[in-house]
Tab-separated table of C-alpha atoms and ligand atoms in Angstrom:
chain	number	residue	atom	x	y	z
B	1	MET	CA	-5.796	-12.196	17.260
B	2	PRO	CA	-2.301	-11.529	15.955
B	3	GLU	CA	-0.091	-14.592	16.352
B	4	LYS	CA	2.618	-12.747	18.177
B	5	ILE	CA	2.583	-9.402	19.960
B	6	TYR	CA	5.742	-7.330	20.155
B	7	PHE	CA	6.553	-4.529	22.575
B	8	ARG	CA	8.016	-1.263	21.303
B	9	SER	CA	11.491	-2.089	22.624
B	10	ASP	CA	11.417	-5.509	20.855
B	11	LEU	CA	10.421	-3.881	17.585
B	12	ILE	CA	13.188	-1.278	17.801
B	13	GLU	CA	15.712	-4.011	18.531
B	14	LEU	CA	14.518	-6.194	15.642
B	15	ILE	CA	14.357	-3.393	13.083
B	16	SER	CA	17.815	-2.138	14.114
B	17	HIS	CA	19.195	-5.564	13.217
B	18	TYR	CA	17.202	-6.127	10.060
B	19	LYS	CA	20.250	-6.818	7.932
B	20	SER	CA	21.344	-9.827	9.969
B	21	LEU	CA	17.788	-11.013	10.713
B	22	ARG	CA	16.135	-10.661	7.345
B	23	LYS	CA	16.950	-14.118	5.959
B	24	SER	CA	15.708	-16.030	8.998
B	25	PHE	CA	12.598	-13.845	9.249
B	26	ALA	CA	11.820	-14.404	5.569
B	27	GLU	CA	12.111	-18.166	6.103
B	28	LYS	CA	9.721	-18.040	9.062
B	29	ALA	CA	7.318	-15.840	7.098
B	30	ARG	CA	7.338	-18.256	4.144
B	31	VAL	CA	6.471	-21.185	6.411
B	32	ILE	CA	3.498	-19.201	7.778
B	33	GLN	CA	2.398	-18.164	4.283
B	34	LYS	CA	2.593	-21.799	3.181
B	35	GLU	CA	0.548	-23.027	6.175
B	36	ASN	CA	-2.180	-20.425	5.629
B	37	CYS	CA	-2.253	-19.907	1.879
B	38	ALA	CA	-0.515	-23.017	0.529
B	39	ASN	CA	1.804	-20.736	-1.464
B	40	GLY	CA	-1.197	-19.193	-3.226
B	41	ILE	CA	-1.067	-15.572	-4.353
B	42	TYR	CA	-4.250	-13.510	-4.658
B	43	ILE	CA	-4.502	-11.031	-7.499
B	44	ARG	CA	-6.412	-7.764	-7.415
B	45	GLY	CA	-7.161	-5.658	-10.491
B	46	LEU	CA	-6.120	-2.099	-9.724
B	47	ILE	CA	-8.156	0.592	-11.477
B	48	GLU	CA	-6.780	4.097	-10.930
B	49	VAL	CA	-9.997	6.063	-11.356
B	50	SER	CA	-8.774	9.642	-10.921
B	51	SER	CA	-5.506	11.521	-10.560
B	52	PHE	CA	-7.213	14.683	-9.278
B	53	CYS	CA	-6.558	15.179	-5.584
B	54	ARG	CA	-7.604	17.791	-3.031
B	55	CYS	CA	-4.737	16.769	-0.713
B	56	ASN	CA	-1.222	18.081	-0.615
B	57	CYS	CA	0.805	15.243	0.913
B	58	LEU	CA	4.392	16.418	0.636
B	59	TYR	CA	5.677	13.132	-0.787
B	60	CYS	CA	3.041	12.452	-3.427
B	61	GLY	CA	3.312	13.213	-7.144
B	62	ILE	CA	-0.427	13.797	-7.584
B	63	ARG	CA	-0.591	16.355	-4.740
B	64	LYS	CA	-2.827	19.338	-5.468
B	65	ASP	CA	0.039	21.804	-5.835
B	66	ASN	CA	1.790	19.824	-8.543
B	67	THR	CA	0.603	21.828	-11.538
B	68	ASP	CA	3.072	20.068	-13.762
B	69	THR	CA	1.136	16.836	-14.157
B	70	GLU	CA	-1.655	16.022	-16.553
B	71	ARG	CA	-4.802	15.052	-14.636
B	72	TYR	CA	-7.455	12.578	-15.742
B	73	ARG	CA	-10.523	10.858	-14.438
B	74	LEU	CA	-12.146	7.762	-15.853
B	75	SER	CA	-15.781	7.653	-16.903
B	76	ASP	CA	-18.144	5.129	-15.304
B	77	GLU	CA	-18.184	3.223	-18.608
B	78	GLU	CA	-14.386	3.048	-18.683
B	79	ILE	CA	-14.324	1.675	-15.134
B	80	LEU	CA	-16.953	-0.942	-15.950
B	81	SER	CA	-15.182	-1.943	-19.110
B	82	ARG	CA	-11.894	-2.444	-17.224
B	83	CYS	CA	-13.777	-4.734	-14.805
B	84	GLU	CA	-15.261	-6.598	-17.762
B	85	TYR	CA	-11.783	-7.169	-19.183
B	86	GLY	CA	-10.340	-8.077	-15.779
B	87	TYR	CA	-13.086	-10.609	-15.157
B	88	THR	CA	-12.177	-12.506	-18.334
B	89	LYS	CA	-8.579	-12.643	-17.104
B	90	GLY	CA	-9.596	-14.251	-13.807
B	91	PHE	CA	-9.694	-11.242	-11.472
B	92	ARG	CA	-12.340	-11.493	-8.747
B	93	THR	CA	-11.414	-8.331	-6.848
B	94	PHE	CA	-11.450	-4.851	-8.326
B	95	VAL	CA	-9.693	-2.071	-6.466
B	96	LEU	CA	-10.973	1.417	-7.283
B	97	GLN	CA	-8.149	3.709	-6.257
B	98	GLY	CA	-7.835	7.432	-6.771
B	99	GLY	CA	-6.820	10.801	-5.458
B	100	GLU	CA	-9.363	12.521	-3.202
B	101	ASP	CA	-11.559	13.766	-6.041
B	102	LEU	CA	-15.015	14.960	-5.059
B	103	VAL	CA	-16.193	14.704	-8.668
B	104	PHE	CA	-16.408	11.073	-7.646
B	105	SER	CA	-19.347	12.051	-5.469
B	106	ASP	CA	-20.921	9.823	-2.838
B	107	ILE	CA	-23.792	8.915	-5.159
B	108	ARG	CA	-21.644	8.415	-8.225
B	109	VAL	CA	-19.316	5.980	-6.446
B	110	ALA	CA	-22.330	4.189	-4.916
B	111	GLU	CA	-23.750	3.704	-8.410
B	112	ILE	CA	-20.469	2.395	-9.765
B	113	ILE	CA	-20.255	-0.113	-6.895
B	114	THR	CA	-23.866	-1.208	-7.478
B	115	HIS	CA	-23.161	-1.742	-11.182
B	116	ILE	CA	-20.017	-3.755	-10.579
B	117	LYS	CA	-21.679	-5.929	-7.942
B	118	SER	CA	-24.762	-6.645	-10.058
B	119	ARG	CA	-22.693	-7.434	-13.141
B	120	PHE	CA	-20.110	-9.517	-11.213
B	121	PRO	CA	-21.819	-10.853	-8.076
B	122	ASP	CA	-18.915	-13.187	-7.368
B	123	CYS	CA	-16.391	-10.316	-7.166
B	124	ALA	CA	-15.198	-8.192	-4.272
B	125	VAL	CA	-14.971	-4.415	-4.574
B	126	THR	CA	-12.179	-2.665	-2.711
B	127	LEU	CA	-12.170	1.121	-2.437
B	128	SER	CA	-9.117	3.304	-1.935
B	129	LEU	CA	-10.484	6.826	-2.251
B	130	GLY	CA	-9.155	8.513	0.856
B	131	GLU	CA	-10.888	10.222	3.751
B	132	ARG	CA	-14.679	10.670	3.629
B	133	ASP	CA	-17.451	11.015	6.217
B	134	GLU	CA	-18.989	8.100	8.046
B	135	LYS	CA	-22.216	8.666	6.117
B	136	THR	CA	-20.379	8.217	2.827
B	137	TYR	CA	-18.481	5.134	3.965
B	138	ARG	CA	-21.821	3.682	5.121
B	139	LEU	CA	-23.520	4.412	1.789
B	140	TRP	CA	-20.693	2.726	-0.106
B	141	LYS	CA	-20.768	-0.281	2.230
B	142	ASP	CA	-24.536	-0.566	1.794
B	143	SER	CA	-24.022	-0.392	-1.974
B	144	GLY	CA	-21.851	-3.510	-1.772
B	145	ALA	CA	-18.256	-2.398	-1.182
B	146	ASP	CA	-16.336	-5.097	0.669
B	147	ARG	CA	-12.966	-3.618	1.555
B	148	TYR	CA	-11.275	-0.233	2.041
B	149	LEU	CA	-7.600	0.687	1.848
B	150	LEU	CA	-6.443	3.782	3.713
B	151	ARG	CA	-2.841	3.895	4.841
B	152	HIS	CA	-2.319	5.662	8.148
B	153	GLU	CA	1.073	6.777	6.686
B	154	ALA	CA	2.674	7.618	10.063
B	155	ARG	CA	1.419	6.928	13.590
B	156	ASP	CA	3.835	9.364	15.166
B	157	PRO	CA	2.067	12.774	15.224
B	158	LYS	CA	5.281	14.710	14.596
B	159	LEU	CA	6.229	12.581	11.598
B	160	PHE	CA	2.669	12.744	10.232
B	161	SER	CA	2.823	16.541	10.421
B	162	LEU	CA	6.191	16.632	8.639
B	163	LEU	CA	4.736	14.592	5.766
B	164	HIS	CA	1.423	16.434	5.427
B	165	PRO	CA	0.173	20.040	5.412
B	166	SER	CA	-1.398	21.227	8.659
B	167	GLU	CA	-4.983	20.869	7.397
B	168	GLN	CA	-4.474	17.109	7.103
B	169	LYS	CA	-4.804	15.657	10.584
B	170	LEU	CA	-3.571	12.361	11.965
B	171	GLU	CA	-6.655	12.136	14.207
B	172	THR	CA	-8.942	12.384	11.175
B	173	ARG	CA	-7.058	9.569	9.488
B	174	LEU	CA	-7.138	7.319	12.543
B	175	HIS	CA	-10.811	8.084	13.111
B	176	ALA	CA	-11.582	7.172	9.487
B	177	LEU	CA	-9.875	3.820	9.968
B	178	GLU	CA	-11.891	3.118	13.132
B	179	THR	CA	-15.075	4.045	11.280
B	180	LEU	CA	-14.285	1.744	8.365
B	181	LYS	CA	-13.679	-1.145	10.759
B	182	SER	CA	-16.850	-0.478	12.703
B	183	LEU	CA	-18.892	-0.442	9.482
B	184	GLY	CA	-17.675	-3.951	8.710
B	185	TYR	CA	-15.247	-3.235	5.889
B	186	GLN	CA	-12.245	-5.501	5.577
B	187	THR	CA	-9.852	-2.668	6.292
B	188	GLY	CA	-6.328	-2.059	5.062
B	189	SER	CA	-3.723	0.292	6.440
B	190	GLY	CA	0.018	0.795	6.087
B	191	PHE	CA	2.872	3.204	5.566
B	192	MET	CA	5.931	4.026	3.473
B	193	VAL	CA	9.359	2.697	4.413
B	194	GLY	CA	12.231	5.180	4.397
B	195	ALA	CA	9.985	8.240	4.267
B	196	PRO	CA	11.666	11.566	5.047
B	197	TYR	CA	12.351	12.019	8.766
B	198	GLN	CA	11.292	8.457	9.548
B	199	THR	CA	13.360	6.655	12.156
B	200	ILE	CA	13.395	3.133	13.527
B	201	GLU	CA	11.419	4.325	16.550
B	202	LYS	CA	8.721	5.739	14.283
B	203	LEU	CA	8.546	2.502	12.302
B	204	ALA	CA	8.110	0.651	15.607
B	205	ASP	CA	5.188	2.983	16.408
B	206	ASP	CA	3.598	2.160	13.041
B	207	ILE	CA	3.759	-1.549	13.783
B	208	LEU	CA	2.454	-1.063	17.335
B	209	TYR	CA	-0.468	0.823	15.864
B	210	LEU	CA	-1.213	-2.006	13.417
B	211	GLN	CA	-1.120	-4.486	16.309
B	212	ASN	CA	-3.930	-2.455	17.910
B	213	LEU	CA	-5.950	-1.829	14.766
B	214	LYS	CA	-5.743	-5.446	13.545
B	215	PRO	CA	-6.311	-4.619	9.882
B	216	GLU	CA	-7.253	-7.363	7.440
B	217	MET	CA	-4.890	-5.885	4.829
B	218	ILE	CA	-1.497	-4.225	5.263
B	219	GLY	CA	0.240	-2.323	2.464
B	220	ILE	CA	3.784	-1.085	2.859
B	221	GLY	CA	6.218	0.099	0.217
B	222	PRO	CA	9.476	2.028	-0.022
B	223	PHE	CA	9.364	5.814	-0.267
B	224	ILE	CA	10.457	6.949	-3.736
B	225	PRO	CA	11.099	10.681	-4.238
B	226	HIS	CA	9.084	12.454	-6.914
B	227	ASN	CA	10.780	15.411	-8.573
B	228	LYS	CA	7.718	17.685	-8.510
B	229	THR	CA	7.254	17.466	-4.743
B	230	PRO	CA	8.906	19.247	-1.799
B	231	PHE	CA	10.807	16.013	-1.152
B	232	ALA	CA	12.293	15.903	-4.651
B	233	SER	CA	15.848	16.150	-3.412
B	234	TYR	CA	15.289	14.433	-0.121
B	235	GLN	CA	17.770	11.696	-1.027
B	236	ASN	CA	20.503	14.274	-1.553
B	237	ASP	CA	19.568	16.270	1.501
B	238	PHE	CA	19.799	13.244	3.620
B	239	GLU	CA	23.060	12.050	2.199
B	240	LYS	CA	24.371	15.439	3.226
B	241	ARG	CA	22.873	15.097	6.686
B	242	THR	CA	24.401	11.677	7.225
B	243	ASP	CA	27.892	12.476	5.994
B	244	GLU	CA	30.859	12.079	8.331
B	245	ASN	CA	30.746	15.666	9.564
B	246	SER	CA	27.084	15.712	10.385
B	247	PRO	CA	26.561	16.463	14.064
B	248	ASN	CA	23.509	14.191	14.052
B	249	LYS	CA	25.280	11.211	12.604
B	250	ASN	CA	24.963	8.999	15.639
B	251	SER	CA	21.842	10.328	17.262
B	252	SER	CA	19.001	7.823	17.520
B	253	GLU	CA	16.707	10.101	15.489
B	254	GLU	CA	19.007	9.517	12.539
B	255	ILE	CA	19.380	5.761	12.731
B	256	THR	CA	16.990	4.989	9.929
B	257	SER	CA	18.389	7.748	7.781
B	258	CYS	CA	21.885	6.369	8.205
B	259	THR	CA	20.813	2.901	7.189
B	260	LEU	CA	18.629	3.970	4.293
B	261	THR	CA	20.994	5.881	2.076
B	262	SER	CA	20.414	3.624	-0.910
B	263	SER	CA	17.292	2.415	-2.596
B	264	LEU	CA	18.540	-1.145	-2.033
B	265	ASP	CA	18.369	-0.553	1.725
B	266	ARG	CA	14.825	0.729	1.491
B	267	ALA	CA	13.790	-2.294	-0.576
B	268	GLU	CA	15.492	-4.690	1.848
B	269	LEU	CA	13.969	-3.043	4.891
B	270	THR	CA	10.539	-3.183	3.234
B	271	CYS	CA	10.990	-6.921	2.687
B	272	PHE	CA	12.114	-7.415	6.275
B	273	LEU	CA	9.039	-5.558	7.524
B	274	ILE	CA	6.797	-7.671	5.275
B	275	SER	CA	8.263	-10.762	6.988
B	276	LEU	CA	7.788	-9.268	10.434
B	277	LEU	CA	4.178	-8.343	9.622
B	278	ARG	CA	3.506	-11.830	8.269
B	279	ILE	CA	4.779	-13.304	11.548
B	280	ILE	CA	2.566	-10.945	13.566
B	281	PHE	CA	-0.464	-11.347	11.260
B	282	PRO	CA	-0.437	-14.882	9.805
B	283	HIS	CA	-3.719	-14.400	7.903
B	284	ALA	CA	-3.390	-10.814	6.716
B	285	LEU	CA	-3.553	-9.867	3.066
B	286	ILE	CA	-0.165	-8.294	2.393
B	287	PRO	CA	0.726	-7.162	-1.134
B	288	ALA	CA	4.113	-7.049	-2.787
B	289	THR	CA	3.515	-3.429	-3.810
B	290	THR	CA	4.218	-1.614	-7.066
B	291	ALA	CA	6.558	0.765	-5.218
B	292	LEU	CA	8.698	-2.194	-4.128
B	293	ASN	CA	8.791	-3.465	-7.684
B	294	THR	CA	9.645	-0.013	-8.990
B	295	LEU	CA	12.602	0.381	-6.679
B	296	SER	CA	14.114	-3.034	-7.277
B	297	GLN	CA	13.927	-5.197	-10.391
B	298	THR	CA	13.225	-8.245	-8.257
B	299	GLY	CA	10.923	-6.379	-5.870
B	300	ARG	CA	7.748	-8.317	-6.452
B	301	LYS	CA	9.450	-11.706	-6.232
B	302	ASP	CA	11.382	-10.613	-3.123
B	303	GLY	CA	8.154	-9.374	-1.539
B	304	ILE	CA	6.489	-12.750	-2.098
B	305	LEU	CA	9.532	-14.608	-0.787
B	306	SER	CA	9.358	-12.390	2.305
B	307	GLY	CA	5.789	-13.487	3.076
B	308	ALA	CA	3.496	-11.296	0.920
B	309	ASN	CA	0.436	-13.045	-0.539
B	310	VAL	CA	-1.151	-10.454	-2.831
B	311	ILE	CA	-0.190	-8.856	-6.153
B	312	MET	CA	-2.144	-5.954	-7.628
B	313	PRO	CA	-1.626	-5.805	-11.391
B	314	ASN	CA	-2.656	-2.584	-13.079
B	315	LEU	CA	-6.014	-2.826	-14.848
B	316	SER	CA	-6.263	0.901	-15.656
B	317	PRO	CA	-6.581	1.926	-19.304
B	318	LEU	CA	-3.116	1.976	-20.915
B	319	GLU	CA	-3.429	5.696	-21.803
B	320	THR	CA	-3.886	6.856	-18.215
B	321	ARG	CA	-1.364	4.666	-16.409
B	322	ALA	CA	1.599	7.004	-16.801
B	323	LYS	CA	-0.504	9.891	-15.491
B	324	TYR	CA	-1.168	8.233	-12.142
B	325	ASP	CA	2.196	9.498	-11.162
B	326	LEU	CA	2.663	8.965	-7.417
B	327	TYR	CA	6.443	8.644	-7.507
B	328	GLU	CA	9.352	8.604	-9.953
B	329	GLY	CA	9.546	5.692	-12.396
B	330	LYS	CA	6.302	4.059	-11.225
B	331	SER	CA	6.285	0.657	-12.816
B	332	ASN	CA	3.688	0.778	-15.591
B	333	HIS	CA	4.975	-1.424	-18.359
B	334	THR	CA	6.378	-4.381	-16.522
B	335	LEU	CA	4.803	-7.518	-15.125
B	336	GLU	CA	2.661	-5.265	-12.944
B	337	THR	CA	0.203	-4.911	-15.782
B	338	ALA	CA	-2.764	-7.196	-16.277
B	339	GLU	CA	-1.656	-7.885	-19.853
B	340	GLU	CA	1.438	-9.637	-18.568
B	341	LEU	CA	-0.396	-12.102	-16.344
B	342	GLU	CA	1.027	-15.121	-18.070
B	343	ARG	CA	4.579	-13.984	-17.460
B	344	LEU	CA	3.692	-13.092	-13.907
B	345	GLU	CA	2.269	-16.580	-13.448
B	346	ASN	CA	5.474	-18.151	-14.792
B	347	GLU	CA	7.578	-15.973	-12.543
B	348	MET	CA	5.563	-17.094	-9.506
B	349	ASN	CA	5.596	-20.768	-10.546
B	350	LYS	CA	9.379	-20.659	-10.824
B	351	ILE	CA	9.664	-19.743	-7.159
B	352	GLY	CA	7.085	-22.330	-6.071
B	353	TYR	CA	3.961	-20.153	-5.843
B	354	LYS	CA	0.706	-20.195	-7.787
B	355	ILE	CA	-1.665	-17.396	-8.682
B	356	LEU	CA	-5.185	-18.019	-7.410
B	357	PHE	CA	-7.227	-17.028	-10.456
B	358	ASN	CA	-11.022	-16.809	-10.090
B	359	GLU	CA	-10.827	-16.417	-6.306
B	360	ARG	CA	-12.042	-13.429	-4.293
B	361	GLY	CA	-9.456	-14.048	-1.595
B	362	ASP	CA	-11.218	-12.614	1.441
B	363	PHE	CA	-9.453	-12.365	4.761
B	364	LYS	CA	-9.922	-15.828	6.257
B	365	ASN	CA	-9.639	-15.557	9.999
B	366	LYS	CA	-11.889	-13.065	11.831
B	367	TYR	CA	-10.130	-11.116	14.559
P	1	LIG	N1	6.787	6.978	-2.648
P	1	LIG	C1	6.214	5.832	-2.246
P	1	LIG	N2	4.896	5.708	-1.984
P	1	LIG	C2	4.128	6.782	-2.160
P	1	LIG	N3	2.822	6.976	-1.967
P	1	LIG	C3	2.513	8.239	-2.306
P	1	LIG	N4	3.616	8.898	-2.711
P	1	LIG	C4	4.648	8.013	-2.613
P	1	LIG	C5	6.041	8.085	-2.850
P	1	LIG	N5	6.618	9.220	-3.270
P	1	LIG	C6	1.940	5.952	-1.370
P	1	LIG	C7	1.282	6.501	-0.111
P	1	LIG	C8	-0.185	6.445	-0.448
P	1	LIG	C9	-0.254	5.440	-1.573
P	1	LIG	C10	-1.401	5.635	-2.488
P	1	LIG	O1	0.950	5.622	-2.271
P	1	LIG	O2	1.568	5.678	1.028
P	1	LIG	O3	-0.996	6.021	0.629
C-alpha cells in the first residue's frame, strides 16, 4: 500500500505551496529513497523503435499530422544489436518505446520480445508502445514482457479532451492501464507538468488517480512546447493570458498557469511532485526524465535529489535519436546517452548516489 494517502484538498494545498515546501519535501524523499534503495539508481536502456504514430496528441512532436518530421522505424536486427551493446555496458532492462505504429504488429513485437529474452534471460523487457487490445497485451506478456509504461496524461476528462483529439478517449486509456495491471505487468503511468490548461486542481486529480491505481512505475516530466504542434506558441499565449489585465488572472483555474510562466517553474514543480510521489510511494520506480533534463541543465541531478531512483539513458542508434522528436531541444547528446555512462556515474557519485549496473531493478514491494 502507499505509505501515505492524501485527500484532494491536502494535495491542492501542498501543490499551491510548492515553492516554500520543496526543500523539506526533497529532504524527506531522499531519506525514503536511501532507506529503500540505499542511494542506488537503476538504469534502463531506452530504445526508440519507431517515430511513426497513428495518434494526434496536440502536444507531441511525432503526432500524425506533423508532416514536417522525418519518420523512421528500426529493424528487428537493429533493436537486438542495441540490446547487445547495452548488455555489455551493464544494462539489464531494455525499454522498447515508440509511437503507435501498427507496422510493429502483435506478432512482430512478440518475436522481438522472445528474441531478447532468450538472448538475455537475466534482463527485463519494458514496453512503451501505447494503447493496444487486451489480446495483444496478453500475447506480449506471454512472450516474456515484464513491464509496460503508459502515461494516463490527464485524469480530468476535460483536460484530457483539450490535450487530445476526440477519437482518443480517456476511458480507453484508463481501461488499458487496468488491463495491463490485471495481466501482471509491472505498470507505469504518469503525466506532464505544466501542460496547457493544467491547473493545480487537475494535478491533484492526477495524483489521486495514481493513489488508486498503485502503479509500480511513475513517470512525470515538464511539458515542453514543440513548434510543429498546435501548442507551439502556448508559452506566449499563456503569458498573454496571465498578464496584469487578464480577467482570469486570479481565478482558481489559472493558478497553475500563473505559477508556471517560466521553464524554471515547471522544472521546480516537477521536482516537487517527484518528492511528493516518493513520499506517497516509497518503493515506486520513478525516473528523472529526459524532459526534465532537457528543460534544466541540472534536471537529472535535481530529479535524483528530489527522490527519483531511475535514469533512462538513450540506447537508440545515434542516427535516429534526433528524429524521435517529442518536444523542442530533446536532450540527445548529453549525459542521457548510453555512451556517456562513465560521466553519468561520476555525476551521481559526486552527489552520493551509485548506479546499479547489472541489476534488473524490479519493483520490490508488492501492493
Ligand atoms: N513535452 C513534454 N513531454 C511530452 N510528451 C509528449 N510530448 C511532450 C511534450 N511536448 C510525453 C508524453 C508521452 C511521453 C512519451 O512523452 O507524456 O506520454
